[in-house]
CSV table of C-alpha atoms and ligand atoms in Angstrom, one decimal:
chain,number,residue,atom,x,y,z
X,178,UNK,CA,0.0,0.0,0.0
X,179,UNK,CA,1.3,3.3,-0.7
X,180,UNK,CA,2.0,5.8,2.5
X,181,UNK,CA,0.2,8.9,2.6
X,182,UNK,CA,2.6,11.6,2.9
X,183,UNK,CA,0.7,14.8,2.8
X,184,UNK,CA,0.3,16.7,5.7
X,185,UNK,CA,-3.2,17.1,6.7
X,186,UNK,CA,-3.2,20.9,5.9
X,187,UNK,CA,-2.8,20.2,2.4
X,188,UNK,CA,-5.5,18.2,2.1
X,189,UNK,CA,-8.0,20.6,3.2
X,190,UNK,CA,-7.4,22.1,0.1
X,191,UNK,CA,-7.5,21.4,-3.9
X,192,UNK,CA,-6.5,23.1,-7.1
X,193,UNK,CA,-8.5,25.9,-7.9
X,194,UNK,CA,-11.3,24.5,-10.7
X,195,UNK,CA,-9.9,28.0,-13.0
X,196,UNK,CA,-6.5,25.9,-13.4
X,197,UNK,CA,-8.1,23.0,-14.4
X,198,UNK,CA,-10.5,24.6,-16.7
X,199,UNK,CA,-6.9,26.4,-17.9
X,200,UNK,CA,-5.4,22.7,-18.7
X,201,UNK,CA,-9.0,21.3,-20.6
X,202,UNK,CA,-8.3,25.0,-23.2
X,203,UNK,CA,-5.2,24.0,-23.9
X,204,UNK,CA,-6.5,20.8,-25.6
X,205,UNK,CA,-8.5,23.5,-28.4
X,206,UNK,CA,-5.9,25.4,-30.2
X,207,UNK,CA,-7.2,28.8,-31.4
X,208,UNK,CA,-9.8,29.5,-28.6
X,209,UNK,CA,-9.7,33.0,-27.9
X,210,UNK,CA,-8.6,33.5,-24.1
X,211,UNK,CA,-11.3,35.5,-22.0
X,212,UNK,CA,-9.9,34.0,-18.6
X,213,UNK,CA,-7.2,35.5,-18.4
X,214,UNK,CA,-6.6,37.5,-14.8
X,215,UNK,CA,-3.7,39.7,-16.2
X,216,UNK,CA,-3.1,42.9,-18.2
X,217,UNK,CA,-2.1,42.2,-21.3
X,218,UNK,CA,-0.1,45.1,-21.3
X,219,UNK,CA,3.9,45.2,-20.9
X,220,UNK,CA,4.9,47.6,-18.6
X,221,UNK,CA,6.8,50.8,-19.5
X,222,UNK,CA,10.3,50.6,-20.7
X,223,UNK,CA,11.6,52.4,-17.7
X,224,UNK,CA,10.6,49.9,-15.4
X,225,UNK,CA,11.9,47.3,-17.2
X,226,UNK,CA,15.4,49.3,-17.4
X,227,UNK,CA,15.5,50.2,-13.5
X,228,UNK,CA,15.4,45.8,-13.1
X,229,UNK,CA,18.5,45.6,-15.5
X,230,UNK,CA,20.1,48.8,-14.5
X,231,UNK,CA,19.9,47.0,-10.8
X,232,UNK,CA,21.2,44.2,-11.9
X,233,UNK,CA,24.6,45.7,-14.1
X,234,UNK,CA,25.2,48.0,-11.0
X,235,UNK,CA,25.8,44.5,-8.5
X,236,UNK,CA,22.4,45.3,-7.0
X,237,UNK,CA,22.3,40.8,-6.9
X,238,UNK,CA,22.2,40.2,-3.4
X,239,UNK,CA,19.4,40.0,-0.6
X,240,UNK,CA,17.6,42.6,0.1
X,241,UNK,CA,16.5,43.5,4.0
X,242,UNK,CA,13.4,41.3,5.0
X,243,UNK,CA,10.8,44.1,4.9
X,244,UNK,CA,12.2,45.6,1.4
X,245,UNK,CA,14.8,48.4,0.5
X,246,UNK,CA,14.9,51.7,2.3
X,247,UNK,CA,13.5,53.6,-1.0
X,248,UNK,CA,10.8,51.6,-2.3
X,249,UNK,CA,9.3,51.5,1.3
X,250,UNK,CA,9.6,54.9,1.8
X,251,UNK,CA,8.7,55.6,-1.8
X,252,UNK,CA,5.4,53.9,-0.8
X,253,UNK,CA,5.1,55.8,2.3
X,254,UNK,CA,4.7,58.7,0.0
X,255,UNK,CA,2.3,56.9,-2.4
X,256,UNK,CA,-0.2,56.2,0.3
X,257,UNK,CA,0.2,59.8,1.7
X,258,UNK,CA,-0.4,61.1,-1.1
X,259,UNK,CA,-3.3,59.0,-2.5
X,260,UNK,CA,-5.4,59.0,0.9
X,261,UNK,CA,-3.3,61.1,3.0
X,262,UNK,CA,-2.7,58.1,5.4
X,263,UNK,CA,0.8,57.9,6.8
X,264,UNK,CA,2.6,55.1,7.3
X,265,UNK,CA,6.6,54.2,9.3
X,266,UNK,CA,8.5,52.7,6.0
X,267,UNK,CA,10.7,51.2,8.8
X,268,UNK,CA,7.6,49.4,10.9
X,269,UNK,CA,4.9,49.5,8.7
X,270,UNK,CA,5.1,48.2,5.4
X,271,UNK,CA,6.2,45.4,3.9
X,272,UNK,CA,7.3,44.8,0.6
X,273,UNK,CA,5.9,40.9,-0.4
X,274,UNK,CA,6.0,38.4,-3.2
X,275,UNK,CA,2.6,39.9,-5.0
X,276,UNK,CA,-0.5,40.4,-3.1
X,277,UNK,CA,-1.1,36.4,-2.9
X,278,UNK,CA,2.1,36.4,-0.7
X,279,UNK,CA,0.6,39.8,0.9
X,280,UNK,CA,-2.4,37.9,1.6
X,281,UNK,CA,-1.2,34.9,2.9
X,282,UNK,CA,1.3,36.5,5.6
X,283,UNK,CA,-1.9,38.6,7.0
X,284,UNK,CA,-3.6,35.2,7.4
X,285,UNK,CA,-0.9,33.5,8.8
X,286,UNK,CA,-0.1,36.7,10.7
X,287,UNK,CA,-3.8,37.0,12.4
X,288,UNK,CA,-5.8,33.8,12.6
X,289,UNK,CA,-5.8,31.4,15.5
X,290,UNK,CA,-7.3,27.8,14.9
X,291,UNK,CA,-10.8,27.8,14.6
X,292,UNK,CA,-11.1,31.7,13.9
X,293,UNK,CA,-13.8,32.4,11.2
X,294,UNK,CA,-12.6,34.6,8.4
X,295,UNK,CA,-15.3,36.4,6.3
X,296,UNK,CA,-14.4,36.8,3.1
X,297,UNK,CA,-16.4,37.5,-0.4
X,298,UNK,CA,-18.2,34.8,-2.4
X,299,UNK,CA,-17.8,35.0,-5.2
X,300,UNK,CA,-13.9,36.2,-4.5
X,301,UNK,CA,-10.8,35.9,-5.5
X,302,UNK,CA,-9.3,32.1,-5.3
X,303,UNK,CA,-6.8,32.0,-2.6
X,304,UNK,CA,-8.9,33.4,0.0
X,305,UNK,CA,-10.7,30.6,0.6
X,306,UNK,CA,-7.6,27.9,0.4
X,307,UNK,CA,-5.4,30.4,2.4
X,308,UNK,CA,-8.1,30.7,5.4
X,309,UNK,CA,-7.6,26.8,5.6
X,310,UNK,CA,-4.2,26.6,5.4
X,311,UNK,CA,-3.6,29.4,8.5
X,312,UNK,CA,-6.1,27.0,10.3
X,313,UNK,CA,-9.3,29.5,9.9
X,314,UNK,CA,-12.9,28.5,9.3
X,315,UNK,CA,-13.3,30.2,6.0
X,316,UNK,CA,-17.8,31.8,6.2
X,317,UNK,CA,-18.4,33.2,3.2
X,318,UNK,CA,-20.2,36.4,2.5
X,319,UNK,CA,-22.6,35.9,-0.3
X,320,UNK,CA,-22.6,39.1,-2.7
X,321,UNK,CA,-26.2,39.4,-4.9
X,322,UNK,CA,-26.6,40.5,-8.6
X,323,UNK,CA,-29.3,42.2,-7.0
X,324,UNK,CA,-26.6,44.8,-5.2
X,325,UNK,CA,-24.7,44.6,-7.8
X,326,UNK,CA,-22.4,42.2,-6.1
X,327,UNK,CA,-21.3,45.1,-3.4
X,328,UNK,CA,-20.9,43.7,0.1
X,329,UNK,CA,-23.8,44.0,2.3
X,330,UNK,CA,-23.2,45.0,5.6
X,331,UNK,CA,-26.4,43.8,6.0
X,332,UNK,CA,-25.0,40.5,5.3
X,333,UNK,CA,-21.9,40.2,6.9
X,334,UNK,CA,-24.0,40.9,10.2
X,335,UNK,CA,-25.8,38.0,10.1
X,336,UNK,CA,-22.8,36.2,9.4
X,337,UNK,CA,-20.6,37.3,13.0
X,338,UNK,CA,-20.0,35.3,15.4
X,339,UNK,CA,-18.2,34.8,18.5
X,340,UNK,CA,-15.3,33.6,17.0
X,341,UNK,CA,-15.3,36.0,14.0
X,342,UNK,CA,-12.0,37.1,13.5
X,343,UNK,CA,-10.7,38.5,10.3
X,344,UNK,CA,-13.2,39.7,7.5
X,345,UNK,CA,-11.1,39.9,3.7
X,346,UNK,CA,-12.7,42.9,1.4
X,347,UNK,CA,-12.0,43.1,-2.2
X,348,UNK,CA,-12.6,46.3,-4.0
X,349,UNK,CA,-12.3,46.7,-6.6
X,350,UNK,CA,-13.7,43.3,-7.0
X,351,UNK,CA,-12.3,39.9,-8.4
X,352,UNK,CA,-14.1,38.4,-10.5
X,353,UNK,CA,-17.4,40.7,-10.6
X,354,UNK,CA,-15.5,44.3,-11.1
X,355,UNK,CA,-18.0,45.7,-8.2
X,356,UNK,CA,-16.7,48.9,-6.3
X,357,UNK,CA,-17.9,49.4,-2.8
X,358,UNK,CA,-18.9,52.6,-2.3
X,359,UNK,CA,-18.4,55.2,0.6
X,360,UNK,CA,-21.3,54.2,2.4
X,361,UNK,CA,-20.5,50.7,2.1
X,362,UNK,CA,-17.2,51.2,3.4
X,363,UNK,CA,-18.9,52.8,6.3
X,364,UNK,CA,-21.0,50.4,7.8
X,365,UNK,CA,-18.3,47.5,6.7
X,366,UNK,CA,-15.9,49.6,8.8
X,367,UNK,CA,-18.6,50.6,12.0
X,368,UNK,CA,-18.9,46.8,12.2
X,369,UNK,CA,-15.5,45.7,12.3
X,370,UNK,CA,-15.1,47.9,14.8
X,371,UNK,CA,-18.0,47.1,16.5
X,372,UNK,CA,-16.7,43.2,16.6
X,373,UNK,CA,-13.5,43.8,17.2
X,374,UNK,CA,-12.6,42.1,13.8
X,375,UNK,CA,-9.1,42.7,12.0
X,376,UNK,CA,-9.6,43.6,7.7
X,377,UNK,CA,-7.6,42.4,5.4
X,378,UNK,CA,-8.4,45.0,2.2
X,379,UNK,CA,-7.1,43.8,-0.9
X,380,UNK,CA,-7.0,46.6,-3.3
X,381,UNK,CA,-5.0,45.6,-6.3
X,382,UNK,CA,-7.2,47.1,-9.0
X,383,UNK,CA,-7.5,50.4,-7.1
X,384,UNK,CA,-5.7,52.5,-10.1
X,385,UNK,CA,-8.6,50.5,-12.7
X,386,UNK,CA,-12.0,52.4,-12.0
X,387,UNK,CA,-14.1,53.4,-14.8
X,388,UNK,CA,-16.7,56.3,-15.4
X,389,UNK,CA,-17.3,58.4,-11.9
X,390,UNK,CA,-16.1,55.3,-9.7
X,391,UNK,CA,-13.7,56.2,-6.8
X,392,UNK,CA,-11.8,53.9,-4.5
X,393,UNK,CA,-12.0,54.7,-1.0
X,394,UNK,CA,-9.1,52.6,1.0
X,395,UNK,CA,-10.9,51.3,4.1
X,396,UNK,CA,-7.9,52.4,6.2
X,397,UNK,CA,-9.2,55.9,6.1
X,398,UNK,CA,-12.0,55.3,7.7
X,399,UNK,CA,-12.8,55.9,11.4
X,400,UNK,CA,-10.8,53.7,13.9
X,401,UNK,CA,-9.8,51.3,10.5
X,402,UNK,CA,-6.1,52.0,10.2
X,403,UNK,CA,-5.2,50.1,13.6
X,404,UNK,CA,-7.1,46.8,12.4
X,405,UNK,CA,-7.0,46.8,8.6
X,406,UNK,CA,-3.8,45.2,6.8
X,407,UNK,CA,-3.9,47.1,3.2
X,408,UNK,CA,-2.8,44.8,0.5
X,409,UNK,CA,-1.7,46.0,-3.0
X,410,UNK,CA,0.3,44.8,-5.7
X,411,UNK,CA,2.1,46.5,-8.7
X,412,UNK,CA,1.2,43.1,-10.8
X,413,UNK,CA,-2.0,45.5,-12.1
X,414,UNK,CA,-1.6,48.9,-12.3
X,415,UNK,CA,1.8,48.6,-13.6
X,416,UNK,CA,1.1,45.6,-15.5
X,417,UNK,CA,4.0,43.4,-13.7
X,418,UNK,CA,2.5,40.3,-12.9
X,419,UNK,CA,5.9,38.3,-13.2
X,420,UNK,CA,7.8,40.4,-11.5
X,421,UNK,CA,6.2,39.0,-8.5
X,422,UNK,CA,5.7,42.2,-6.1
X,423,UNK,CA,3.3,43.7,-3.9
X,424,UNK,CA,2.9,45.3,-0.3
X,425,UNK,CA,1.0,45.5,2.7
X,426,UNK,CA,0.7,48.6,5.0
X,427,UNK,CA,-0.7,47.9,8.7
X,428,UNK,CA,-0.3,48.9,12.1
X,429,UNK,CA,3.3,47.9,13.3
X,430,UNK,CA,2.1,44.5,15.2
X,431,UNK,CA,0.7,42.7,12.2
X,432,UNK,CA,3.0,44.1,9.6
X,433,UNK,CA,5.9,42.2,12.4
X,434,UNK,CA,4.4,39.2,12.3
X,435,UNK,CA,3.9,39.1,8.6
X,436,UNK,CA,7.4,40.5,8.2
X,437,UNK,CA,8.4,37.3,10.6
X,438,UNK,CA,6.7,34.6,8.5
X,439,UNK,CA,8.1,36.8,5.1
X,440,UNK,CA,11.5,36.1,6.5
X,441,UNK,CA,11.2,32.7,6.6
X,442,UNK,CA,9.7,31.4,3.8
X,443,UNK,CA,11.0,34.2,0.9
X,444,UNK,CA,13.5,35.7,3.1
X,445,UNK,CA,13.0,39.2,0.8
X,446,UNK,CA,11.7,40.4,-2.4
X,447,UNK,CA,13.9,39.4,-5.6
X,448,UNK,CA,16.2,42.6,-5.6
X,449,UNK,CA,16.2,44.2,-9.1
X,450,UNK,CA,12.4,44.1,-8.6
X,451,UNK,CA,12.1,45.7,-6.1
X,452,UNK,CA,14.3,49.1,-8.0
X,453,UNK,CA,11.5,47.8,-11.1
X,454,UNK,CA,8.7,48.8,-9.0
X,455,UNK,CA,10.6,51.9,-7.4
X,456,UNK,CA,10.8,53.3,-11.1
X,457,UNK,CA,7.0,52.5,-11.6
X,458,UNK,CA,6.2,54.8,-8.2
X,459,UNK,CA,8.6,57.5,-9.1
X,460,UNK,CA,8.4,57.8,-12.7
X,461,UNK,CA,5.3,58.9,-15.2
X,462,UNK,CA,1.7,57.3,-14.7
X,463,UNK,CA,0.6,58.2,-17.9
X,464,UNK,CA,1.2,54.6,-19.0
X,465,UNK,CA,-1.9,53.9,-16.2
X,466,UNK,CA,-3.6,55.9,-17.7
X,467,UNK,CA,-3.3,55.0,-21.3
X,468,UNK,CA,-4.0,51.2,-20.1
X,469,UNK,CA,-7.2,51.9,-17.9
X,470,UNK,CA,-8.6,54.2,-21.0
X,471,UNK,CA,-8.0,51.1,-23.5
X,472,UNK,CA,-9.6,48.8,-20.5
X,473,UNK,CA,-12.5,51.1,-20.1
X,474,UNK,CA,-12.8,50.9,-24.6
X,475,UNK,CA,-13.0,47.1,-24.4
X,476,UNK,CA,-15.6,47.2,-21.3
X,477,UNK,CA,-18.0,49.0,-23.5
X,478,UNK,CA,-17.7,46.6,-26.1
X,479,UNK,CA,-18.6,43.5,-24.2
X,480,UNK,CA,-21.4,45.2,-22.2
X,481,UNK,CA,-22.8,46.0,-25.3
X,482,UNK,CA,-22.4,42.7,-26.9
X,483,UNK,CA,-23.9,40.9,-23.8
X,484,UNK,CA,-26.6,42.7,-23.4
X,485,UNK,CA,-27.5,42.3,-27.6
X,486,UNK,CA,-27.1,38.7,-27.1
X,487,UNK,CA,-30.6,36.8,-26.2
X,488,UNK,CA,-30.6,35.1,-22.6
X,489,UNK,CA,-27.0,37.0,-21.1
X,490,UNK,CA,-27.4,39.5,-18.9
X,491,UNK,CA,-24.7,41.8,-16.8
X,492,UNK,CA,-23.8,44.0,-14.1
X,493,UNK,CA,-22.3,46.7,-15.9
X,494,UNK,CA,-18.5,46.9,-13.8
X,495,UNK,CA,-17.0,49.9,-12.5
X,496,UNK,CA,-13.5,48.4,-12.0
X,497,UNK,CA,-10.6,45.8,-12.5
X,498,UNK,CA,-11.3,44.1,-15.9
X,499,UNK,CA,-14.0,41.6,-15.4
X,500,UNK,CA,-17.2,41.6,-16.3
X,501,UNK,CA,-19.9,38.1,-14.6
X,502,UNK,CA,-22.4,37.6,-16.7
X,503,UNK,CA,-25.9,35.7,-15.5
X,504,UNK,CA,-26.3,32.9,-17.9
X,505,UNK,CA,-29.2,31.3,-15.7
X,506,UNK,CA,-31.9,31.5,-18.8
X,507,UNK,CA,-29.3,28.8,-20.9
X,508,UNK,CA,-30.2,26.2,-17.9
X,509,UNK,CA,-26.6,24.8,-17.6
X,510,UNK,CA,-24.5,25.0,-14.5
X,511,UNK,CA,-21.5,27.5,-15.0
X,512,UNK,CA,-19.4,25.0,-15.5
X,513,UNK,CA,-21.1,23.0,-18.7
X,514,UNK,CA,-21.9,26.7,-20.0
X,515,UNK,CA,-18.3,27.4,-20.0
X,516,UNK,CA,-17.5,23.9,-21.3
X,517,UNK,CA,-20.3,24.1,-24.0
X,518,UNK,CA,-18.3,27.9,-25.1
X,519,UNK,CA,-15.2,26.2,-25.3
X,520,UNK,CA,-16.3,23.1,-27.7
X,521,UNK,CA,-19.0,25.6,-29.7
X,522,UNK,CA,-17.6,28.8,-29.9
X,523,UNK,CA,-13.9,28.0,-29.0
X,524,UNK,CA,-13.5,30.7,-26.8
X,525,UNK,CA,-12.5,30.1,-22.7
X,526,UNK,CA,-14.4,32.1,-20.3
X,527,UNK,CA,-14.2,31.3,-16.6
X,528,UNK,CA,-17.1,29.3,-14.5
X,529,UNK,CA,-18.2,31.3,-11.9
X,530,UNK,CA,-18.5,28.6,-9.1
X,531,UNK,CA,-14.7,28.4,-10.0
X,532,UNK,CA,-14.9,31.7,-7.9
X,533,UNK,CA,-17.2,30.1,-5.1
X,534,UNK,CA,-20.5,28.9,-4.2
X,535,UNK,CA,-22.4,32.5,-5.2
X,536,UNK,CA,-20.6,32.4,-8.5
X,537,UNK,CA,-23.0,29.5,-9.7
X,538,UNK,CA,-25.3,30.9,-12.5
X,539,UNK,CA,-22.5,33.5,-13.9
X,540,UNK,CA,-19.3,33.0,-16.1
X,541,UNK,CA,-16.2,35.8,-15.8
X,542,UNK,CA,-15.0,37.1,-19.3
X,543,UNK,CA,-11.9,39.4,-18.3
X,544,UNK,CA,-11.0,41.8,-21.4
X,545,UNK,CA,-7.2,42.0,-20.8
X,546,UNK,CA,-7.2,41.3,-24.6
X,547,UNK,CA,-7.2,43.2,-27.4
X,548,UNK,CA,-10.2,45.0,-28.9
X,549,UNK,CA,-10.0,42.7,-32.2
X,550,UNK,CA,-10.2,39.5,-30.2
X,551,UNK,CA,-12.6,40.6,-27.8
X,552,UNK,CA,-14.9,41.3,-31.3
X,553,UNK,CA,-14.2,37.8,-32.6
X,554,UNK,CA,-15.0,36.4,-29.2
X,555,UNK,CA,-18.4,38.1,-28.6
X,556,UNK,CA,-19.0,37.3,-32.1
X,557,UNK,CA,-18.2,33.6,-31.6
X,558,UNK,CA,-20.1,33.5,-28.5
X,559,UNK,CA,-23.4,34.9,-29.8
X,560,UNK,CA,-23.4,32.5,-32.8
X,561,UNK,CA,-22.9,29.5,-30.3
X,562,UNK,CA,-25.3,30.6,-28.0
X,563,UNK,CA,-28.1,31.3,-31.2
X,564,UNK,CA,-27.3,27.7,-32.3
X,565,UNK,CA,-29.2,26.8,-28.8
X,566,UNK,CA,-32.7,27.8,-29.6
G,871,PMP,N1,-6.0,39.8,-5.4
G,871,PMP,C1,-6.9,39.8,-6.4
G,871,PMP,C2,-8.3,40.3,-6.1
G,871,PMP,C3,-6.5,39.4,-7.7
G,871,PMP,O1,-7.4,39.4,-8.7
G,871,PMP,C4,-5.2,39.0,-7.9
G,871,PMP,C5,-4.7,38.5,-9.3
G,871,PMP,N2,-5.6,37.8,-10.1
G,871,PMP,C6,-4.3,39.0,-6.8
G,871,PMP,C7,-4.7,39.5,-5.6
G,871,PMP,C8,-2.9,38.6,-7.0
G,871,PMP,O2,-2.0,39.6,-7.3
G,871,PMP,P1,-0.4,39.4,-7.3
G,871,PMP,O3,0.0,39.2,-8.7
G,871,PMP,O4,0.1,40.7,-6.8
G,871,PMP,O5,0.0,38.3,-6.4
């Protein structure tokens, strides 16, 4: 017989049903990509320079645990200026591998065995997965069409408990593109302050907002910035998913503790990145722009498109670069529509129940591709979907 040699924490988890989705499209050569959770942008050339610049100058060693001295202090300045929030670059903030890493260090940082996390559903994938791992209960806070998939505070009331611990907000939102507005913010924070409960805020598509959308970090709010861990990323609005960076900004306890478990798992952030992502700060945003304008060009498009084809239906997003159709009228659980779009119209969008529970009855098309293949696609997709009736 063969000996089971995963540890039981592994087990409590499984590989997210997007990756395998992912491996089944690979078998249909030519299918035009809608799943893709990336900009397809490159980032400016200065950025790129700064990591080579690093590296030709010796700059090929360790960097301290927490991140070097300018790009922390460079981010000190970003959040100051952005929300007018300050933060200690020496106690603080920490630099991390991406926001997943981000994410994962304010879990493992935070949660106790047997503390619930709140946390969005649909959301993000490594929520969920991550909660486990840290030894949390993950409760899931449902998020309705009907509210346009904003948090309810409503909700997330029902949902507190005596063990309630941590409650992870999104916004704006993965896979739905929701914003949560000020009020929402409000009465998200008044209750986490109410129940004691620590935030985790990930806001990696803060820079992508469309129309008359603002982003409101939660930190800002009253009696937030001492229980919230802010997590961000320069894998969006900089379009630098490989380089594998990101932050989080907290009060000097949690960010400690993260900086402890950082240390010994990664030790630090790859060097040479880290001077990348000190050029993106520093240097001109008009490359932000250009990319959320093209975003927000492609957005129209497939609104448009979904809402001219019979039996699809959508929120119409006001960030990131998502957009979660309901395809309840076609019958089919996400997961066969998505399949049935793949064989018919060769084109991969993601289930939603890939994204959770809540995400049953929707599929997520992201439009980080270009405008041409975006018409193809919508083109492909309403010819399929005709071929139904
Ligand atoms: N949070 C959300 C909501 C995301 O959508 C993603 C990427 N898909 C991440 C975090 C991960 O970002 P990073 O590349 O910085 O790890």
């Amino acid at each position: 017989m063969k000996i089971d040699r995963k540890a039981e924490r592994v087990k409590k988890i499984k590989l997210s049903e997007i990756r395998k989705f992912f491996a089944a499209a690979r078998l249909f050569p030519g299918a035009i990509n809608l799943g893709i959770g990336e900009p397809d942008f490159t980032p400016p050339k200065h950025i790129i320079e700064a990591s080579e610049k690093a590296m030709r100058e010796g700059k090929t060693h360790y960097a301290p645990t927490t991140g070097i001295p300018e790009l922390l202090e460079a981010l000190a300045r970003k959040t100051r200026r952005d929300y007018n929030l300050s933060y200690d670059s020496g106690s603080e903030i920490l630099v991390t591998v991406g926001a997943v890493e981000a994410v994962f260090l304010a879990l493992m940082a935070t949660v106790n065995l047997g503390d619930e996390v709140l946390f969005p559903d649909p959301g993000f994938v490594c929520y969920e997965p991550v909660i486990r791992i840290a030894g949390g209960v993950p409760v899931p806070i449902p998020l309705m069409e009907e509210n346009e998939f904003r948090i309810d505070a409503e909700v997330v009331r029902s949902l507190i408990t005596d063990r309630s611990r941590v409650m992870i907000l999104n916004s704006p939102h993965n896979p739905t593109g929701s914003v949560l507005t000020y009020d929402d913010l409000s009465s998200l924070a008044k209750l986490a302050v109410e129940h004691d409960l620590v935030v985790i805020s990930d806001e990696v598509y803060e820079k992508i907002l469309y129309n008359d959308a603002c982003h409101y970090c939660v930190a800002t709010f009253p009696g937030m910035r001492e229980r919230t861990v802010v997590v961000n990323s320069f894998s969006k609005t900089y379009a630098m998913t490989g380089f594998r960076i990101g932050f989080a900004l907290g009060p000097s306890d949690i960010i400690s503790a993260m900086a402890l478990v950082h240390q010994y798992t990664s030790a630090c952030v790859n060097t040479p990145t880290q001077y990348a992502a000190l050029a993106a700060l520093e240097g001109p945003q008009d490359f932000v722009y250009d990319m959320v304008h093209e975003f927000d060009r492609r957005r129209r498009l497939v609104c448009r498109r979904i809402s001219e084809i019979e039996g699809l239906s959508c929120v119409v997003p006001k960030g990131a670069f998502y957009v979660f159709p309901n395809i309840r009228a076609f019958g089919m659980s996400s997961e066969r529509f998505a399949r049935f779009l793949l064989e018919e119209a060769k084109v991969v969008v993601v289930p939603g129940s890939g994204f959770g529970e809540h995400g049953e009855g929707y599929i997520r098309i992201s439009y980080a591709t270009s405008y041409e293949n975006l018409e193809e696609a919508m083109n492909r997709i309403e010819r399929a979907l005709k071929s139904l009736k």
